[in-house]
Coordinates of C-alpha atoms and ligand atoms in Angstrom, one line a residue:
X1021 CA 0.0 0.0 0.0
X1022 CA 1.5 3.5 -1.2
X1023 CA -0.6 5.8 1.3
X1024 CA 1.1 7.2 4.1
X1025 CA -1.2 7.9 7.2
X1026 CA 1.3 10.1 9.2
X1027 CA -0.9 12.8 10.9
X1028 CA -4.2 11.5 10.2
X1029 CA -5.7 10.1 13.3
X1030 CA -8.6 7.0 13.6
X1031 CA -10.9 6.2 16.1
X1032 CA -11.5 2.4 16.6
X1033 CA -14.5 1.0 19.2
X1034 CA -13.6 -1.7 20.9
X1035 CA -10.0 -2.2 20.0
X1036 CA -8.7 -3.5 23.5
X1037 CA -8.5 -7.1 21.8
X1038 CA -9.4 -9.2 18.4
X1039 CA -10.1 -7.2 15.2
X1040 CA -9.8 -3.4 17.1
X1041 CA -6.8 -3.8 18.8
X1042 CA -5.1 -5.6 15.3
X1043 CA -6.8 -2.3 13.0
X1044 CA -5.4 -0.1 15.5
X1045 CA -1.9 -1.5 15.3
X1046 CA -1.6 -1.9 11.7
X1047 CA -3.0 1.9 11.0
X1048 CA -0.8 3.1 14.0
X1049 CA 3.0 0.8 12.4
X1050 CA 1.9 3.0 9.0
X1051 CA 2.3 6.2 10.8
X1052 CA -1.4 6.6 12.0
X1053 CA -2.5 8.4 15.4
X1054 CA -5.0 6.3 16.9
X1055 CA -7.5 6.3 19.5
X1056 CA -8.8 2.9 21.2
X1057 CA -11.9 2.5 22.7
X1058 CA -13.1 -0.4 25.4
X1059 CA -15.4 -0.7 27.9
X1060 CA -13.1 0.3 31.0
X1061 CA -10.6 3.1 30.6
X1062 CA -7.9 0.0 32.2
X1063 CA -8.4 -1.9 29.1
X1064 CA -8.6 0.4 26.7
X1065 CA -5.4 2.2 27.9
X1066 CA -3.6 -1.2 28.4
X1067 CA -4.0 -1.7 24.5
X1068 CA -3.0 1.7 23.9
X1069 CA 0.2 1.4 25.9
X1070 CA 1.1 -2.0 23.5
X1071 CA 1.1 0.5 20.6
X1072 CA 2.8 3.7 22.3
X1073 CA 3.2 6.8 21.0
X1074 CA 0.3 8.3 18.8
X1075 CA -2.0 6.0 20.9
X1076 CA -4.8 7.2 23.2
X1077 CA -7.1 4.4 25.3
X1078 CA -10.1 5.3 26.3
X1079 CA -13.6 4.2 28.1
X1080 CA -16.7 3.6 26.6
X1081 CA -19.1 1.9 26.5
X1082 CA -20.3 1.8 22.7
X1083 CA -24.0 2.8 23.6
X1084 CA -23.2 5.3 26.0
X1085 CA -23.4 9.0 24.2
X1086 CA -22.0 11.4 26.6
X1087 CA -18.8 8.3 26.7
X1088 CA -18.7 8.7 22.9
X1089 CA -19.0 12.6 22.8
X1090 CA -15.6 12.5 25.5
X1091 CA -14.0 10.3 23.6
X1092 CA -14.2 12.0 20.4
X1093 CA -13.9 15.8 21.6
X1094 CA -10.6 14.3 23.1
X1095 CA -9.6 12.9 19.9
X1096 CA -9.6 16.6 18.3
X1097 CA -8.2 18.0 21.3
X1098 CA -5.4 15.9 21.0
X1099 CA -5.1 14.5 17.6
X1100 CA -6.8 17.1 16.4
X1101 CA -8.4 15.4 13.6
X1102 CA -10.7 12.4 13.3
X1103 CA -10.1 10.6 9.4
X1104 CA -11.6 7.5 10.2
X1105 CA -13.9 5.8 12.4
X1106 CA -14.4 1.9 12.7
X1107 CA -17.1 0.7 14.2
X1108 CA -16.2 -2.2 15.2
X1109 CA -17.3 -3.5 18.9
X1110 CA -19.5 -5.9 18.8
X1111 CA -21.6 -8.6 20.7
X1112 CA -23.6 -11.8 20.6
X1113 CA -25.6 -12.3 24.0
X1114 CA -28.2 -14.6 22.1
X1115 CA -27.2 -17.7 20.9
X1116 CA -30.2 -20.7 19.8
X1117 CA -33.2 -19.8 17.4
X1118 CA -34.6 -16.6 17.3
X1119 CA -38.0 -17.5 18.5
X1120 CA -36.4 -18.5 21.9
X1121 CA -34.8 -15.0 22.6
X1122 CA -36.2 -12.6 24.8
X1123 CA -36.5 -8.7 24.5
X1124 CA -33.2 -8.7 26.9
X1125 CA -31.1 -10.2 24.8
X1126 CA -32.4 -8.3 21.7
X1127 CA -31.9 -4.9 23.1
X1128 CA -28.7 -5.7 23.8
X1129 CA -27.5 -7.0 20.4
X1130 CA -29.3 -4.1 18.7
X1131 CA -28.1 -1.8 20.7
X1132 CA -24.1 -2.6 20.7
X1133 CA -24.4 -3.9 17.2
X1134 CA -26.6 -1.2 15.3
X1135 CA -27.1 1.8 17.8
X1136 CA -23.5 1.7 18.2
X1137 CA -22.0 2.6 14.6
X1138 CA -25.5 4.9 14.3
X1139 CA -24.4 6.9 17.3
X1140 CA -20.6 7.0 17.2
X1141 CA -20.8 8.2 13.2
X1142 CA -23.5 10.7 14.3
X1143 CA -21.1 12.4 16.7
X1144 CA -17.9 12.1 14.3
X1145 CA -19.9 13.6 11.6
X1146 CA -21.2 16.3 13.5
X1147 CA -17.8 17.2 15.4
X1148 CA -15.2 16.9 13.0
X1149 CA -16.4 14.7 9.3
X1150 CA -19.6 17.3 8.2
X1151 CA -17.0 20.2 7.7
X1152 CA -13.5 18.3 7.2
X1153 CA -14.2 14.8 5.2
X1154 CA -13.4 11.6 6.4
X1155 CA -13.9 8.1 6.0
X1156 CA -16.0 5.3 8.3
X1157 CA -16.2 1.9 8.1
X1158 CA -18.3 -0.9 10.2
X1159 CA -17.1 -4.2 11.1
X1160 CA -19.9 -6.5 10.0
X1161 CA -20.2 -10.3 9.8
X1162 CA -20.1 -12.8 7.0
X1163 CA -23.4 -13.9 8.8
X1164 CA -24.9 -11.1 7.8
X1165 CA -25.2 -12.3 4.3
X1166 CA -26.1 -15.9 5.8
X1167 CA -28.6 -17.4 7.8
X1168 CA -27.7 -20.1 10.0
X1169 CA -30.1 -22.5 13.1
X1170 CA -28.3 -20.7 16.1
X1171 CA -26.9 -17.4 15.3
X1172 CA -29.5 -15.6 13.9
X1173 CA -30.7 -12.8 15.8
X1174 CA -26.7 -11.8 15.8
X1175 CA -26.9 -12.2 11.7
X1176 CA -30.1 -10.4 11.4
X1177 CA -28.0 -7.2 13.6
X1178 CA -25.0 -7.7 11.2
X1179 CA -27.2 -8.2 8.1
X1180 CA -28.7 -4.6 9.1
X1181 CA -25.3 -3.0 9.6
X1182 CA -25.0 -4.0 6.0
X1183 CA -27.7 -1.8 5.1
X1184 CA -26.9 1.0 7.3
X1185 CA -23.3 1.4 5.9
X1186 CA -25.6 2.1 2.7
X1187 CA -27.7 4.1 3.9
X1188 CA -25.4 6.2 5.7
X1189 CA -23.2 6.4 2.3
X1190 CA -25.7 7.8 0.7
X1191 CA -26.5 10.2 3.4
X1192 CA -22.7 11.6 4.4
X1193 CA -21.5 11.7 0.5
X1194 CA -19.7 13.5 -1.1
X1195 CA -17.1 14.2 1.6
X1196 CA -17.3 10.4 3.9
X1197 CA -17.1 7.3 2.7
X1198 CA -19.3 4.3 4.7
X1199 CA -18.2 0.7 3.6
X1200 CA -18.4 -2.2 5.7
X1201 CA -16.1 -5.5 6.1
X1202 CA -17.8 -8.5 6.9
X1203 CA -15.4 -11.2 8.3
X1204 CA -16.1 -14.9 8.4
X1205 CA -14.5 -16.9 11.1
X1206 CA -11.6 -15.3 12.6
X1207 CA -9.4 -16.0 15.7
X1208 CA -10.5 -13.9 18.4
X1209 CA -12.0 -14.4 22.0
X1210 CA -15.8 -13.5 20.7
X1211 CA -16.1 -16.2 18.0
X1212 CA -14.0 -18.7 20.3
X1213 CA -17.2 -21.3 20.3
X1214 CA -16.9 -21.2 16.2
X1215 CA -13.2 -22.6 16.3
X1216 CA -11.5 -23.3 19.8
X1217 CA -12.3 -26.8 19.6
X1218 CA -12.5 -27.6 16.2
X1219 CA -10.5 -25.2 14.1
X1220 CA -9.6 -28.6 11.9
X1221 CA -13.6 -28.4 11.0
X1222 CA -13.1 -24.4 10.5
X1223 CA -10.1 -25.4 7.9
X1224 CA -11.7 -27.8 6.0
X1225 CA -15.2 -25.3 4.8
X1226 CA -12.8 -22.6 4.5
X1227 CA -11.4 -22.8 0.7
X1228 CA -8.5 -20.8 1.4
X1229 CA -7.9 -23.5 4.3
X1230 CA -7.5 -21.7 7.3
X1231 CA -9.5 -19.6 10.0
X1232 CA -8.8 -15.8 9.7
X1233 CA -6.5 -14.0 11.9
X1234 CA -7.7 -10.5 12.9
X1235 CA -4.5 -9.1 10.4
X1236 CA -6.4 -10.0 7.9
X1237 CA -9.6 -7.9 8.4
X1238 CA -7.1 -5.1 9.7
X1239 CA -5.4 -4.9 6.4
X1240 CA -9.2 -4.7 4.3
X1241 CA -10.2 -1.4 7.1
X1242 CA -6.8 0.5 6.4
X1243 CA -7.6 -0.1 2.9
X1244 CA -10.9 0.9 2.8
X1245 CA -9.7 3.9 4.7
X1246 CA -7.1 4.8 2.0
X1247 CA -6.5 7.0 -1.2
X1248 CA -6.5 3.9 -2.7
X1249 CA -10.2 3.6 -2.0
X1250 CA -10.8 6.8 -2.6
X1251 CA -14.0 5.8 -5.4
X1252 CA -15.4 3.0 -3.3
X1253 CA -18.9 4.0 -0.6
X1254 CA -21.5 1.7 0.5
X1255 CA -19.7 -1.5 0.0
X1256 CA -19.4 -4.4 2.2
X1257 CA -16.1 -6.6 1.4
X1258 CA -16.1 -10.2 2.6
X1259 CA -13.1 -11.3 3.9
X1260 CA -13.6 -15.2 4.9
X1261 CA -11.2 -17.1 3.1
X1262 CA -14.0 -18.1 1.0
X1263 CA -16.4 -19.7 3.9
X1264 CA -19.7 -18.4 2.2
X1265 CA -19.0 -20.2 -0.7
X1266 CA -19.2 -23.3 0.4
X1267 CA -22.5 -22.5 1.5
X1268 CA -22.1 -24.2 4.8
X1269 CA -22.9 -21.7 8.0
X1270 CA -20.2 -22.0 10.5
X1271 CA -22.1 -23.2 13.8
X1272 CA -20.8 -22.4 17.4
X1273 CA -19.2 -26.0 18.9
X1274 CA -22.2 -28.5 20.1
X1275 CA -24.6 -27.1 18.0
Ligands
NAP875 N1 -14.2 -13.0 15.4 C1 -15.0 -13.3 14.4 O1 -15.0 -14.5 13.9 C2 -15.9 -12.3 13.8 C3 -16.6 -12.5 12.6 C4 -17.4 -11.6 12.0 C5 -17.5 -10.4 12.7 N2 -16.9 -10.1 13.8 C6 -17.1 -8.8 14.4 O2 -15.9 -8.2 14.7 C7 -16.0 -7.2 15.8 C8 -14.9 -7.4 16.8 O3 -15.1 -8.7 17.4 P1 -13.8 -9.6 17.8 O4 -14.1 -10.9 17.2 O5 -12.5 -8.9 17.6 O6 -14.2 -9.8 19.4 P2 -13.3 -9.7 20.7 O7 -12.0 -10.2 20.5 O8 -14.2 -10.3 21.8 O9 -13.2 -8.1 20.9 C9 -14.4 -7.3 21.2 C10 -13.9 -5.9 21.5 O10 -15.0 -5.1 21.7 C11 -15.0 -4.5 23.0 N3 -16.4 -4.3 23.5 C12 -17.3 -5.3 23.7 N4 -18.4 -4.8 24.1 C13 -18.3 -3.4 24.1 C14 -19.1 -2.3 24.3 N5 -20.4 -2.5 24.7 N6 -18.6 -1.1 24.2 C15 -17.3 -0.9 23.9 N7 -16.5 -1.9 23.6 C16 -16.9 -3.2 23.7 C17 -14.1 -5.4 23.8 O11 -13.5 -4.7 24.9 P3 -13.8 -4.9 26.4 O12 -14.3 -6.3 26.7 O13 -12.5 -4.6 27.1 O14 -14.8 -3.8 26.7 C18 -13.1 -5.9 22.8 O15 -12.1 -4.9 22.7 C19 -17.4 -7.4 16.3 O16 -18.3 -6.4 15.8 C20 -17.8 -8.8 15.8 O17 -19.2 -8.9 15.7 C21 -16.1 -11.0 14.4

């Protein structure tokens, strides 16, 4: 990649571990300030401190607004710029069928998953990307192009994150850009039931042959952030080693 992100500054949600924590690094080792988000201030400045310089951690909780507004007023106070946002925590409190969840576990999905990346690019467009440009991009699921027997209230949050990264292209063009990855099965601590004890079973539906490693959905963000992209808005990438193409929904172990 030829672009240089020296002096242009990203805000990641929940980038203490897994797919944050590797798009913060890779944006920060190409020069990029970079501003991690967690639940607790402890882990999101523990991730920060693995980066160093040019990192910030801070606490929030995804949902909470006056948390999001702090975190991104400190951005420009210290940064002072905000190029790209990536909405990327994410949740699944609701395992089984849909028709055996309850309104508990919904708001909770919907509200991490979708309210999240609905309030965070609210605030960054308002406070720094309206005026000055910029370019956003939500970390959705291969499941949300999928349907599978035990996963699907947490496909049916992804599968409208797809549809929000269009709608809010539309909406925030000509100066942001909204595209969306959508990961299979990678190796982090959320998906850990899809391939801690059976990553052989992971390898073999995966045409490329192995589960992903959060490097590779870092790579796709900081691409999507880049000049490079520069004529892409309202996509959603898949990055999953080929998994939907064999058509067979990964399943949590025991399912
Ligand atoms: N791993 C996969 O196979 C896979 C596949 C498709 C899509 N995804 C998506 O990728 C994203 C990242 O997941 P991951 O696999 O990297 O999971 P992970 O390793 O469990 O990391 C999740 C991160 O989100 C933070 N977080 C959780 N709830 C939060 C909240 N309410 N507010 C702020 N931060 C919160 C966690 O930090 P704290 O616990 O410190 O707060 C942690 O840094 C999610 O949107 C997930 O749906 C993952």
């Amino acid at each position: 990649m030829q672009d240089s992100f020296e002096g242009r500054t990203a805000v990641v949600t929940g980038a203490s571990r897994g797919i944050g924590l590797a798009v913060a690094r890779h944006w920060h080792e190409q020069g990029g300030n970079v501003v991690l988000t967690a639940r607790t201030a402890e882990a999101a400045e523990a991730a920060a401190a693995t980066l160093g310089e040019r990192a910030l951690g801070f606490g929030a909780h995804v949902t909470n607004q006056d948390r999001a507004q702090a975190c991104l007023e400190t951005t420009l106070e210290r940064f002072g710029r905000i190029d790209l946002l990536v909405n990327n925590a994410g949740t699944n409190p609701a395992f089984g069928p849909v028709v055996e969840q309850d309104h508990g576990r919904f708001a909770k999905l919907m509200d991490v998953n979708l309210w999240g990346p609905v309030l965070w690019t609210s605030l960054a467009w308002r406070l720094w990307m309206r005026d000055n440009g910029g370019a956003v991009v939500n970390v959705a699921s291969l499941g949300g192009l999928a349907v599978s027997p035990d996963l699907g209230l947490y496909h049916v949050s992804k599968a409208a994150l797809i549809h929000l990264t269009r709608q809010l292209a539309l909406e925030l063009a000509p100066g942001v850009r909204v595209n969306a990855v959508a990961p299979g099965v990678v190796r982090t601590r959320l998906a850990e039931a899809l391939w801690k004890e059976n990553e052989a079973d992971v390898n073999a539906v995966t045409p490329l042959g192995r589960i992903g490693e959060p490097l590779d959905v870092a790579e796709l963000v900081v691409f999507l952030a880049s000049r490079s992209a520069s004529w892409i808005t309202g996509e959603t990438v898949l990055v999953d080693g080929g998994q939907l193409l064999t058509g067979s929904a990964v399943e949590p172990v025991g399912a």
